[in-house]
Short mmCIF file of C-alpha atoms in Angstrom, two decimals:
data_model
loop_
_atom_site.label_atom_id
_atom_site.label_comp_id
_atom_site.label_asym_id
_atom_site.label_seq_id
_atom_site.Cartn_x
_atom_site.Cartn_y
_atom_site.Cartn_z
CA MET A 4 -5.18 -3.67 22.97
CA ALA A 5 -1.83 -3.45 20.92
CA LEU A 6 -0.49 -5.10 22.84
CA ALA A 7 -2.86 -8.02 23.00
CA ALA A 8 -4.69 -8.05 19.62
CA ALA A 9 -2.49 -5.88 17.38
CA ARG A 10 0.99 -8.10 18.91
CA THR A 11 -1.23 -11.81 17.72
CA ARG A 12 1.82 -13.97 16.66
CA PHE A 13 0.11 -15.25 13.56
CA THR A 14 0.94 -18.74 12.83
CA LEU A 15 0.01 -19.16 9.26
CA SER A 16 2.67 -21.15 6.92
CA GLN A 17 2.44 -19.60 3.83
CA TYR A 18 1.04 -15.50 3.43
CA GLY A 19 -2.38 -15.93 1.39
CA ALA A 20 -2.99 -12.81 -0.58
CA ALA A 21 -5.97 -11.49 -1.82
CA VAL A 22 -5.30 -8.49 -4.23
CA ALA A 23 -8.38 -7.89 -6.05
CA LEU A 24 -10.31 -4.60 -6.85
CA CYS A 25 -13.91 -5.20 -5.35
CA GLN A 26 -16.80 -2.95 -7.65
CA HIS A 27 -20.19 -2.76 -5.37
CA GLY A 28 -23.02 -3.26 -7.18
CA GLY A 29 -25.21 -0.67 -5.51
CA PRO A 30 -28.68 -0.53 -5.83
CA HIS A 31 -28.23 -4.02 -8.57
CA CYS A 32 -26.96 -6.02 -5.65
CA ALA A 33 -29.07 -9.35 -6.28
CA LEU A 34 -28.63 -10.33 -1.45
CA SER A 35 -30.87 -12.63 -1.81
CA LYS A 36 -29.72 -14.74 -4.24
CA MET A 37 -26.66 -14.71 -2.80
CA ALA A 38 -27.96 -14.93 0.58
CA ALA A 39 -29.29 -18.43 -0.80
CA GLY A 40 -25.92 -19.79 -1.22
CA SER A 41 -22.63 -17.94 -2.23
CA SER A 42 -20.51 -19.59 -3.23
CA CYS A 43 -17.52 -16.73 -2.86
CA PRO A 44 -15.56 -17.72 0.21
CA PHE A 45 -14.69 -14.09 0.76
CA VAL A 46 -18.43 -12.32 1.53
CA LYS A 47 -20.50 -13.80 4.97
CA MET A 48 -24.33 -12.99 3.98
CA ALA A 49 -25.68 -14.56 7.08
CA ALA A 50 -24.01 -11.43 9.14
CA LEU A 51 -25.07 -9.00 7.79
CA GLY A 52 -29.16 -10.15 7.21
CA SER A 53 -31.35 -8.65 5.16
CA LEU A 54 -30.30 -4.99 5.14
CA ARG A 55 -31.81 -2.47 2.60
CA PRO A 56 -31.30 1.15 2.14
CA VAL A 57 -31.75 3.63 4.23
CA SER A 58 -31.09 7.05 2.68
CA LYS A 59 -30.22 7.62 -0.63
CA ARG A 60 -27.06 7.83 0.35
CA ALA A 61 -25.98 4.92 3.22
CA VAL A 62 -25.89 1.84 1.07
CA PRO A 63 -25.18 -0.59 3.33
CA SER A 64 -24.37 -3.91 1.98
CA VAL A 65 -21.64 -6.42 0.79
CA VAL A 66 -19.82 -7.26 -2.55
CA PRO A 67 -21.61 -7.99 -5.01
CA ARG A 68 -18.80 -10.21 -6.70
CA TRP A 69 -15.90 -10.71 -4.75
CA TRP A 70 -12.80 -13.55 -6.43
CA PRO A 71 -10.68 -13.55 -4.54
CA LEU A 72 -7.34 -13.15 -5.87
CA PRO A 73 -4.60 -16.25 -4.00
CA PHE A 74 -0.44 -15.08 -3.68
CA SER A 75 -0.35 -18.83 -5.84
CA ASN A 76 -2.04 -16.37 -8.56
CA MET A 77 0.78 -13.32 -8.26
CA ALA A 78 3.48 -15.34 -6.74
CA ALA A 79 4.80 -15.99 -10.48
CA ALA A 80 5.85 -12.40 -11.18
CA SER A 81 8.50 -12.67 -7.81
CA ARG A 82 9.03 -15.23 -7.91
CA LEU A 83 12.05 -14.88 -9.15
CA LEU A 84 12.41 -11.79 -7.91
CA LEU A 85 12.76 -13.10 -4.01
CA PRO A 86 16.81 -12.95 -2.24
CA GLN A 87 19.27 -14.74 -4.00
CA ASP A 88 22.04 -13.31 -2.98
CA GLY A 89 23.10 -12.53 1.16
CA VAL A 90 19.40 -13.20 2.27
CA SER A 91 17.32 -15.67 2.37
CA GLN A 92 13.66 -16.62 2.12
CA PRO A 93 11.77 -17.42 5.37
CA GLU A 94 11.14 -21.52 5.31
CA GLY A 95 7.21 -21.80 4.55
CA GLY A 96 7.31 -18.48 2.26
CA SER A 97 6.75 -14.82 2.85
CA ALA A 98 4.98 -14.05 7.02
CA PRO A 99 2.64 -11.92 7.62
CA CYS A 100 2.54 -8.10 8.17
CA LEU A 101 0.55 -6.10 11.17
CA SER A 102 1.51 -3.10 9.66
CA PHE A 103 2.52 -1.42 6.42
CA ASP A 104 2.10 2.18 4.53
CA VAL A 105 1.71 3.51 1.60
CA VAL A 106 4.15 4.77 -1.21
CA PRO A 107 2.39 7.74 -3.23
CA ASP A 108 3.84 6.84 -6.78
CA PRO A 109 5.39 10.02 -8.49
CA LEU A 110 3.46 8.91 -11.68
CA GLY A 111 0.59 11.51 -10.82
CA GLN A 112 -0.81 13.03 -8.35
CA GLU A 113 -4.04 11.32 -8.74
CA LEU A 114 -3.73 7.35 -10.38
CA GLY A 115 -7.62 6.54 -10.91
CA CYS A 116 -8.04 5.35 -13.73
CA PHE A 117 -7.56 1.52 -14.96
CA PRO A 118 -5.66 -0.82 -13.99
CA LEU A 119 -4.55 0.56 -11.34
CA SER A 120 -0.99 -0.04 -9.73
CA LEU A 121 -0.29 0.75 -5.75
CA GLN A 122 3.10 1.07 -3.95
CA LEU A 123 3.64 -0.52 -0.12
CA CYS A 124 5.67 0.01 2.54
CA ALA A 125 4.38 -3.84 4.52
CA GLY A 126 6.70 -4.92 7.85
CA THR A 127 7.09 -9.27 8.23
CA GLN A 128 5.85 -11.18 11.72
CA ALA A 129 7.66 -14.04 11.05
CA GLU A 130 8.55 -16.64 14.12
CA SER A 131 11.91 -16.18 14.35
CA ALA A 132 13.70 -12.31 14.09
CA GLN A 133 15.57 -13.70 10.87
CA ALA A 134 13.09 -14.35 9.05
CA ASN A 135 11.82 -10.75 9.06
CA ARG A 136 12.46 -8.41 6.26
CA LEU A 137 10.82 -4.99 5.73
CA LEU A 138 8.85 -5.82 2.10
CA VAL A 139 8.46 -2.09 -0.72
CA MET A 140 5.66 -3.69 -3.09
CA LYS A 141 4.31 -2.92 -6.12
CA MET A 142 0.93 -3.75 -7.03
CA HIS A 143 -0.32 -3.56 -10.98
CA ASN A 144 -1.99 -3.99 -13.00
CA LEU A 145 -5.70 -4.21 -11.07
CA HIS A 146 -8.97 -4.43 -12.51
CA ARG A 147 -12.89 -4.18 -11.66
CA THR A 148 -14.12 -7.16 -10.67
CA GLY A 149 -17.59 -6.25 -9.48
CA ALA A 150 -18.62 -5.09 -13.23
CA GLY A 151 -17.64 -4.82 -16.42
CA ALA A 152 -17.72 -5.06 -20.47
CA GLU A 153 -19.25 -8.19 -21.07
CA SER A 154 -16.86 -11.19 -23.97
CA SER A 155 -19.24 -12.78 -27.05
CA ASN A 156 -17.60 -16.33 -26.20
CA SER A 157 -16.11 -17.63 -23.55
CA ASP A 158 -12.36 -18.14 -24.92
CA GLU A 159 -13.05 -14.32 -25.13
CA GLU A 160 -13.98 -14.04 -21.03
CA ASP A 161 -10.50 -16.48 -20.69
CA ASP A 162 -8.59 -13.84 -22.49
CA ASP A 163 -8.80 -11.43 -20.73
CA GLU A 164 -8.57 -12.92 -16.91
CA GLU A 165 -5.78 -13.84 -18.18
CA GLU A 166 -4.41 -10.42 -19.37
CA LYS A 167 -6.55 -9.28 -16.94
CA LYS A 168 -4.08 -10.66 -13.75
CA PRO A 169 -2.91 -8.95 -11.56
CA GLN A 170 1.45 -8.72 -10.66
CA LEU A 171 3.71 -7.94 -7.80
CA GLU A 172 6.77 -6.61 -7.58
CA LEU A 173 8.98 -7.31 -4.28
CA ALA A 174 12.30 -5.57 -3.57
CA MET A 175 13.22 -7.08 0.55
CA ILE A 176 15.07 -5.67 3.20
CA PRO A 177 17.01 -7.56 5.81
CA HIS A 178 15.80 -6.61 9.18
CA TYR A 179 15.94 -8.15 12.62
CA GLY A 180 12.95 -8.49 14.65
CA GLY A 181 9.20 -8.30 14.17
CA ILE A 182 8.18 -4.52 12.64
CA ASN A 183 5.08 -3.68 14.36
CA ARG A 184 4.64 -0.47 12.72
CA VAL A 185 5.78 0.89 9.58
CA ARG A 186 5.08 4.52 8.49
CA VAL A 187 7.02 6.00 5.47
CA THR A 188 7.81 9.88 4.23
CA GLN A 189 9.12 12.02 1.79
CA LEU A 190 12.24 13.64 2.89
CA GLY A 191 14.89 15.84 0.64
CA GLY A 192 13.43 13.62 -2.20
CA MET A 193 13.63 9.98 -1.02
CA GLN A 194 11.52 7.83 0.82
CA VAL A 195 11.76 6.76 3.74
CA ALA A 196 11.10 5.05 6.57
CA ALA A 197 10.47 4.62 9.89
CA VAL A 198 9.48 1.17 11.60
CA TRP A 199 9.02 0.19 15.06
CA SER A 200 10.71 -2.92 15.95
CA GLU A 201 9.05 -6.15 18.77
CA LYS A 202 13.22 -5.26 20.09
CA GLY A 203 12.20 -1.93 21.66
CA GLN A 204 14.01 0.05 18.61
CA VAL A 205 12.93 2.29 16.18
CA GLU A 206 15.16 2.32 12.91
CA ILE A 207 14.85 4.47 9.81
CA TYR A 208 15.70 3.40 6.35
CA ASP A 209 15.64 4.60 3.07
CA LEU A 210 13.68 3.20 0.12
CA GLN A 211 15.64 4.58 -2.56
CA ARG A 212 17.02 1.43 -3.92
CA PRO A 213 13.73 -0.41 -3.16
CA LEU A 214 11.67 1.24 -5.23
CA VAL A 215 13.84 1.61 -7.48
CA ALA A 216 13.80 -1.69 -8.26
CA ILE A 217 10.44 -2.69 -7.88
CA SER A 218 9.55 -0.74 -10.88
CA ASP A 219 12.20 -1.66 -12.43
CA PRO A 220 13.43 -5.35 -13.80
CA GLN A 221 17.45 -4.62 -14.57
CA ALA A 222 17.58 -2.87 -11.28
CA MET A 223 15.63 -5.74 -9.35
CA ALA A 224 18.72 -8.68 -10.99
CA THR A 225 21.27 -5.22 -9.49
CA PHE A 226 19.30 -4.88 -6.51
CA LEU A 227 19.50 -8.80 -5.77
CA ARG A 228 22.61 -9.00 -6.35
CA GLU A 229 24.27 -6.43 -5.30
CA GLU A 230 22.50 -4.42 -2.88
CA GLN A 231 19.69 -6.16 -0.49
CA ALA A 232 21.87 -8.06 2.33
CA LYS A 233 24.23 -4.81 2.74
CA ILE A 234 20.80 -2.56 3.20
CA LYS A 235 20.86 -0.96 7.10
CA PRO A 236 19.34 2.38 8.62
CA LEU A 237 19.83 5.39 8.37
CA PHE A 238 19.54 5.72 11.44
CA SER A 239 18.33 3.82 14.93
CA PHE A 240 16.64 5.08 18.57
CA ALA A 241 17.04 1.75 21.66
CA GLY A 242 16.16 4.76 24.60
CA HIS A 243 12.14 3.44 24.41
CA MET A 244 14.44 0.24 26.82
CA THR A 245 11.42 -1.53 25.37
CA GLU A 246 8.45 -2.31 22.18
CA GLY A 247 5.25 -0.05 20.67
CA PHE A 248 3.65 1.01 18.18
CA ALA A 249 2.69 4.60 18.75
CA MET A 250 4.47 6.14 15.70
CA ASP A 251 3.69 9.54 13.17
CA TRP A 252 6.14 11.92 10.67
CA SER A 253 4.31 15.12 10.72
CA PRO A 254 2.33 16.66 7.49
CA MET A 255 3.63 20.28 8.47
CA VAL A 256 8.07 19.48 9.52
CA PRO A 257 9.60 17.01 6.85
CA GLY A 258 11.86 14.78 9.96
CA ARG A 259 9.75 15.14 12.09
CA LEU A 260 8.24 12.56 13.78
CA VAL A 261 7.05 11.22 17.66
CA THR A 262 7.34 7.22 18.43
CA GLY A 263 5.67 6.23 21.67
CA ASP A 264 5.93 2.65 23.69
CA SER A 265 4.53 0.44 26.29
CA ASN A 266 6.11 1.58 29.59
CA LYS A 267 4.12 5.23 28.59
CA ASN A 268 7.05 6.98 26.72
CA ILE A 269 6.56 9.89 24.01
CA HIS A 270 9.95 11.07 22.63
CA LEU A 271 10.20 14.30 19.70
CA TRP A 272 12.55 13.00 16.82
CA SER A 273 14.34 15.75 14.78
CA PRO A 274 15.89 16.13 11.46
CA LYS A 275 19.74 17.13 11.95
CA ALA A 276 21.45 19.15 9.04
CA ASP A 277 24.01 15.82 8.98
CA GLY A 278 21.35 14.07 7.42
CA THR A 279 20.83 11.71 10.86
CA TRP A 280 18.13 12.86 14.23
CA HIS A 281 17.91 14.10 17.29
CA VAL A 282 15.46 12.46 19.47
CA ASP A 283 15.09 13.89 22.16
CA GLN A 284 15.97 12.87 26.02
CA ARG A 285 12.89 13.98 27.68
CA PRO A 286 9.90 11.97 27.52
CA PHE A 287 6.47 13.39 27.13
CA THR A 288 4.95 11.60 30.06
CA ALA A 289 1.07 11.74 31.11
CA HIS A 290 0.12 8.39 30.43
CA THR A 291 -0.35 6.06 32.52
CA ALA A 292 -0.01 2.54 30.40
CA SER A 293 0.87 1.60 27.15
CA VAL A 294 1.22 4.41 24.77
CA GLU A 295 -0.75 2.65 21.58
CA ASP A 296 -1.41 5.33 19.02
CA LEU A 297 -0.01 9.33 18.28
CA GLN A 298 -1.77 11.78 15.41
CA TRP A 299 0.32 14.77 13.96
CA SER A 300 -1.98 17.52 13.16
CA PRO A 301 -2.65 18.72 10.01
CA THR A 302 -2.60 21.61 10.43
CA GLU A 303 -0.40 23.20 13.78
CA ALA A 304 3.23 21.61 13.33
CA THR A 305 3.97 21.44 16.97
CA VAL A 306 0.68 20.11 18.43
CA PHE A 307 0.08 15.71 18.42
CA ALA A 308 -2.56 13.91 20.13
CA SER A 309 -1.95 10.96 21.53
CA CYS A 310 -4.35 7.28 22.86
CA SER A 311 -3.00 4.85 25.27
CA ALA A 312 -4.64 1.51 26.75
CA ASP A 313 -5.39 4.38 29.93
CA GLY A 314 -8.78 5.05 27.51
CA SER A 315 -7.77 8.54 27.57
CA ILE A 316 -6.52 10.68 24.62
CA ARG A 317 -3.98 13.74 25.08
CA VAL A 318 -3.56 17.17 23.04
CA TRP A 319 0.41 18.11 22.94
CA ASP A 320 2.32 20.79 21.81
CA VAL A 321 6.26 20.49 21.41
CA ARG A 322 6.60 23.89 22.38
CA ALA A 323 6.08 23.56 25.76
CA ALA A 324 8.96 21.19 27.52
CA PRO A 325 8.28 17.76 27.82
CA GLY A 326 6.34 17.27 31.38
CA ARG A 327 4.41 20.50 31.10
CA ALA A 328 3.42 19.80 26.74
CA CYS A 329 0.35 18.20 27.47
CA MET A 330 -2.63 20.67 27.05
CA LEU A 331 -6.07 18.47 26.69
CA THR A 332 -7.42 15.66 28.39
CA ALA A 333 -10.15 13.65 28.23
CA SER A 334 -9.78 11.16 30.68
CA ARG A 335 -12.76 8.60 30.25
CA ALA A 336 -12.28 8.79 26.49
CA HIS A 337 -13.34 5.63 25.95
CA ALA A 338 -14.40 2.64 28.32
CA SER A 339 -11.48 0.57 28.02
CA ASP A 340 -7.59 0.93 26.52
CA ILE A 341 -8.82 3.13 22.85
CA ASN A 342 -5.71 1.83 19.89
CA VAL A 343 -6.38 4.40 17.60
CA ILE A 344 -6.74 7.92 16.64
CA SER A 345 -7.64 9.53 13.06
CA TRP A 346 -6.50 13.59 12.58
CA ASN A 347 -8.77 14.95 10.27
CA ARG A 348 -7.16 16.83 7.69
CA HIS A 349 -10.20 18.87 6.77
CA GLU A 350 -12.38 19.08 9.95
CA PRO A 351 -11.34 19.86 13.48
CA PHE A 352 -12.28 16.52 14.16
CA LEU A 353 -10.59 13.38 15.40
CA LEU A 354 -11.84 9.88 15.21
CA SER A 355 -10.90 7.00 17.71
CA GLY A 356 -11.06 3.16 18.17
CA GLY A 357 -11.72 1.43 21.05
CA ASP A 358 -11.42 -2.42 22.98
CA ASP A 359 -14.96 -1.69 23.66
CA GLY A 360 -15.70 -1.77 19.75
CA ALA A 361 -16.72 1.61 20.36
CA LEU A 362 -15.77 4.32 17.17
CA ARG A 363 -16.13 8.38 18.74
CA VAL A 364 -15.76 10.97 16.80
CA TRP A 365 -14.30 14.30 18.83
CA ASP A 366 -14.85 18.02 17.93
CA LEU A 367 -11.47 19.91 18.99
CA ARG A 368 -13.49 22.79 19.58
CA LEU A 369 -15.37 20.68 21.92
CA PHE A 370 -12.53 18.78 23.34
CA GLN A 371 -12.63 19.63 27.62
CA THR A 372 -16.21 18.80 27.77
CA GLY A 373 -14.22 14.94 27.52
CA THR A 374 -17.59 14.17 25.70
CA SER A 375 -17.41 12.79 21.85
CA VAL A 376 -19.65 14.37 18.83
CA ALA A 377 -20.69 10.90 17.59
CA THR A 378 -19.77 7.09 18.81
CA PHE A 379 -21.15 4.74 16.91
CA LYS A 380 -21.30 1.42 18.43
CA GLN A 381 -21.93 -1.47 15.38
CA HIS A 382 -18.43 -3.14 15.07
CA THR A 383 -18.55 -6.47 18.04
CA ALA A 384 -15.71 -6.47 18.83
CA PRO A 385 -11.97 -3.96 19.69
CA ILE A 386 -11.28 -1.62 16.54
CA THR A 387 -7.56 -2.34 15.42
CA SER A 388 -7.71 0.56 12.87
CA VAL A 389 -8.86 3.78 11.73
CA GLU A 390 -7.74 6.20 8.78
CA TRP A 391 -10.42 9.30 7.78
CA HIS A 392 -10.90 9.71 4.12
CA PRO A 393 -7.60 12.37 2.81
CA ALA A 394 -10.45 14.54 0.02
CA ASP A 395 -13.60 14.14 2.12
CA GLY A 396 -13.95 15.89 5.59
CA GLY A 397 -17.15 13.55 7.23
CA VAL A 398 -16.53 10.10 5.65
CA PHE A 399 -13.85 7.73 7.88
CA ALA A 400 -13.39 3.87 7.43
CA ALA A 401 -12.59 1.69 10.39
CA ALA A 402 -11.46 -2.44 10.71
CA GLY A 403 -12.45 -4.40 13.57
CA ALA A 404 -11.20 -8.01 14.99
CA ASP A 405 -15.26 -9.16 13.97
CA ASN A 406 -13.51 -8.99 10.68
CA GLN A 407 -15.60 -6.44 9.17
CA VAL A 408 -14.25 -3.40 7.48
CA THR A 409 -17.26 -0.37 8.07
CA GLN A 410 -17.07 2.67 5.60
CA TRP A 411 -18.81 6.31 7.24
CA ASP A 412 -20.14 9.30 6.07
CA LEU A 413 -20.97 11.50 9.04
CA ALA A 414 -22.87 13.85 6.69
CA VAL A 415 -26.09 10.97 5.94
CA GLU A 416 -29.04 11.52 7.44
CA ARG A 417 -32.09 8.69 7.32
CA ASP A 418 -34.30 9.27 4.22
CA GLN A 419 -37.78 10.62 6.26
CA GLU A 420 -39.67 8.57 3.65
CA GLY A 421 -38.26 5.37 4.79
CA GLU A 422 -38.75 5.86 8.47
CA GLY A 423 -42.03 3.70 8.71
CA GLU A 424 -39.93 1.14 7.22
CA SER A 425 -36.64 0.83 9.16
CA GLU A 426 -39.70 0.99 11.72
CA ASP A 427 -41.36 -2.34 11.14
CA ASP A 428 -37.60 -3.79 10.68
CA PRO A 429 -36.03 -3.74 13.87
CA ALA A 430 -32.58 -4.79 12.41
CA LEU A 431 -32.96 -2.43 9.83
CA ALA A 432 -33.80 0.29 12.13
CA SER A 433 -30.36 -1.01 14.03
CA ILE A 434 -27.93 0.59 11.29
CA PRO A 435 -27.47 3.97 11.97
CA PRO A 436 -27.86 5.81 8.69
CA GLN A 437 -23.89 7.21 8.55
CA LEU A 438 -23.23 3.17 7.92
CA LEU A 439 -22.46 3.40 3.74
CA PHE A 440 -20.59 0.00 3.31
CA VAL A 441 -19.46 -2.69 5.32
CA HIS A 442 -17.06 -5.53 4.34
CA GLN A 443 -16.25 -8.98 5.44
CA GLY A 444 -13.81 -11.71 4.02
CA GLU A 445 -11.11 -11.18 5.89
CA THR A 446 -9.39 -13.25 8.89
CA ASP A 447 -8.05 -10.80 12.06
CA ILE A 448 -7.30 -7.34 10.36
CA LYS A 449 -5.21 -5.12 11.34
CA GLU A 450 -3.95 -2.54 9.13
CA LEU A 451 -6.16 0.00 7.15
CA HIS A 452 -4.60 2.72 4.38
CA TRP A 453 -6.95 4.85 1.96
CA GLN A 454 -4.00 5.65 -1.55
CA PRO A 455 -4.79 9.23 -1.87
CA GLN A 456 -4.34 9.01 -4.85
CA CYS A 457 -6.55 6.07 -6.06
CA PRO A 458 -10.03 8.04 -4.78
CA GLY A 459 -11.88 5.69 -2.85
CA VAL A 460 -9.04 3.04 -3.25
CA LEU A 461 -8.69 0.88 0.25
CA ILE A 462 -6.04 -1.29 1.51
CA THR A 463 -5.77 -3.81 4.43
CA THR A 464 -3.67 -6.06 6.26
CA ALA A 465 -4.10 -8.77 7.44
CA LEU A 466 -3.93 -13.10 7.75
CA SER A 467 -6.31 -14.26 4.92
CA GLY A 468 -3.06 -11.50 2.91
CA PHE A 469 -3.84 -7.79 1.58
CA THR A 470 -6.50 -7.06 0.26
CA VAL A 471 -7.21 -4.08 -2.02
CA PHE A 472 -10.88 -2.55 -3.23
CA ARG A 473 -13.50 0.14 -3.64
CA THR A 474 -16.92 0.59 -3.52
CA ILE A 475 -19.45 3.57 -5.22
CA SER A 476 -19.88 4.67 -1.37
CA VAL A 477 -16.85 6.79 -1.26
#
């Protein structure tokens, strides 16, 4: 699927971005009024029909108020930060992104107070190889848009809207070739990004200088004038001999990395004392088709999982020789390509999403049975991204090529008091009680991530741009 859908080239001439905080209004949503004719281009009510609560916790709905903030509104904050020396801005505006990752904010573990501030690292997919950039972004002054204190007059409302405009600081690193996937980790006190290139290379970049630049105007001026064009990868590996998408940093061993390619090979990276990496030339080979995603175990330092276009999920242990390292296999985990997986940080669960549009939850204690413990088929197109909530072991989010983002809670059961009502309405009866929330309005969603320092905040990248939102469901 990654080679079929995730690799779709965007033809957007001007990369749009909708960056705002939408706050779901819960039981006070005026669904009937909006369904009659919403003027909001980011809400499509018709696809949801007349959704009603099916339990006390599960409230499938759409955002009651969604005010898209176009990239042009944020461009003013970053227009002067575009490259001036050595590197020019890609013609026609910045290119859209297939992948991004959240960069932890050094200000604290939890940054849940408004206005919010987020740091991201993303990679572009420009039409020409030379026009691509590794982007380091700071989105700040993000306010909730669904509810808030009401102003006494229109002048005050205008002032509030002006003050609440989101701001974007942007530092760009030149990169030859489109970027398929980006993953960030902390190593030796610095943030580094692993970058999978369409040119068949995996590169490691030090993000220290661009991170300083997006937080200090003087540092930004220095970065643009003296540093930007000189940044080169700390390390590069071309041994895959083809492009790929699968990549994950170990949360247990700093600097340990696995990368997988479209030729079904997986390579293990081990950090060296001199700041480079040793990449084992002996690949892990058991898949029979492209390796689409990789995930390290959050509790076992030597164990990782992989999924593939061959329809299987495998669990590996790097202590064994690559030819014997595959320890567990679900050979028919999905009916077709498996695109993405996510390993739960709190429970022995693995989540997978495939071309069949299915979301499957796997209990690793029962993995060898080859049967998932839960299957959800709400999405009507291939799944493009999944991720467990960083703090709640029963909650996860998924994105699909049907332009939907869904939130789920495995702890929710159908409300017995409303059972009769759901039986009377076939559309309502078909909605899984675990489905908490449906977000629509984006186009061609590629990847989503929770912001672990901002509880409940989700970030997505799509053809329509970056979107930041939070619901009351999580």
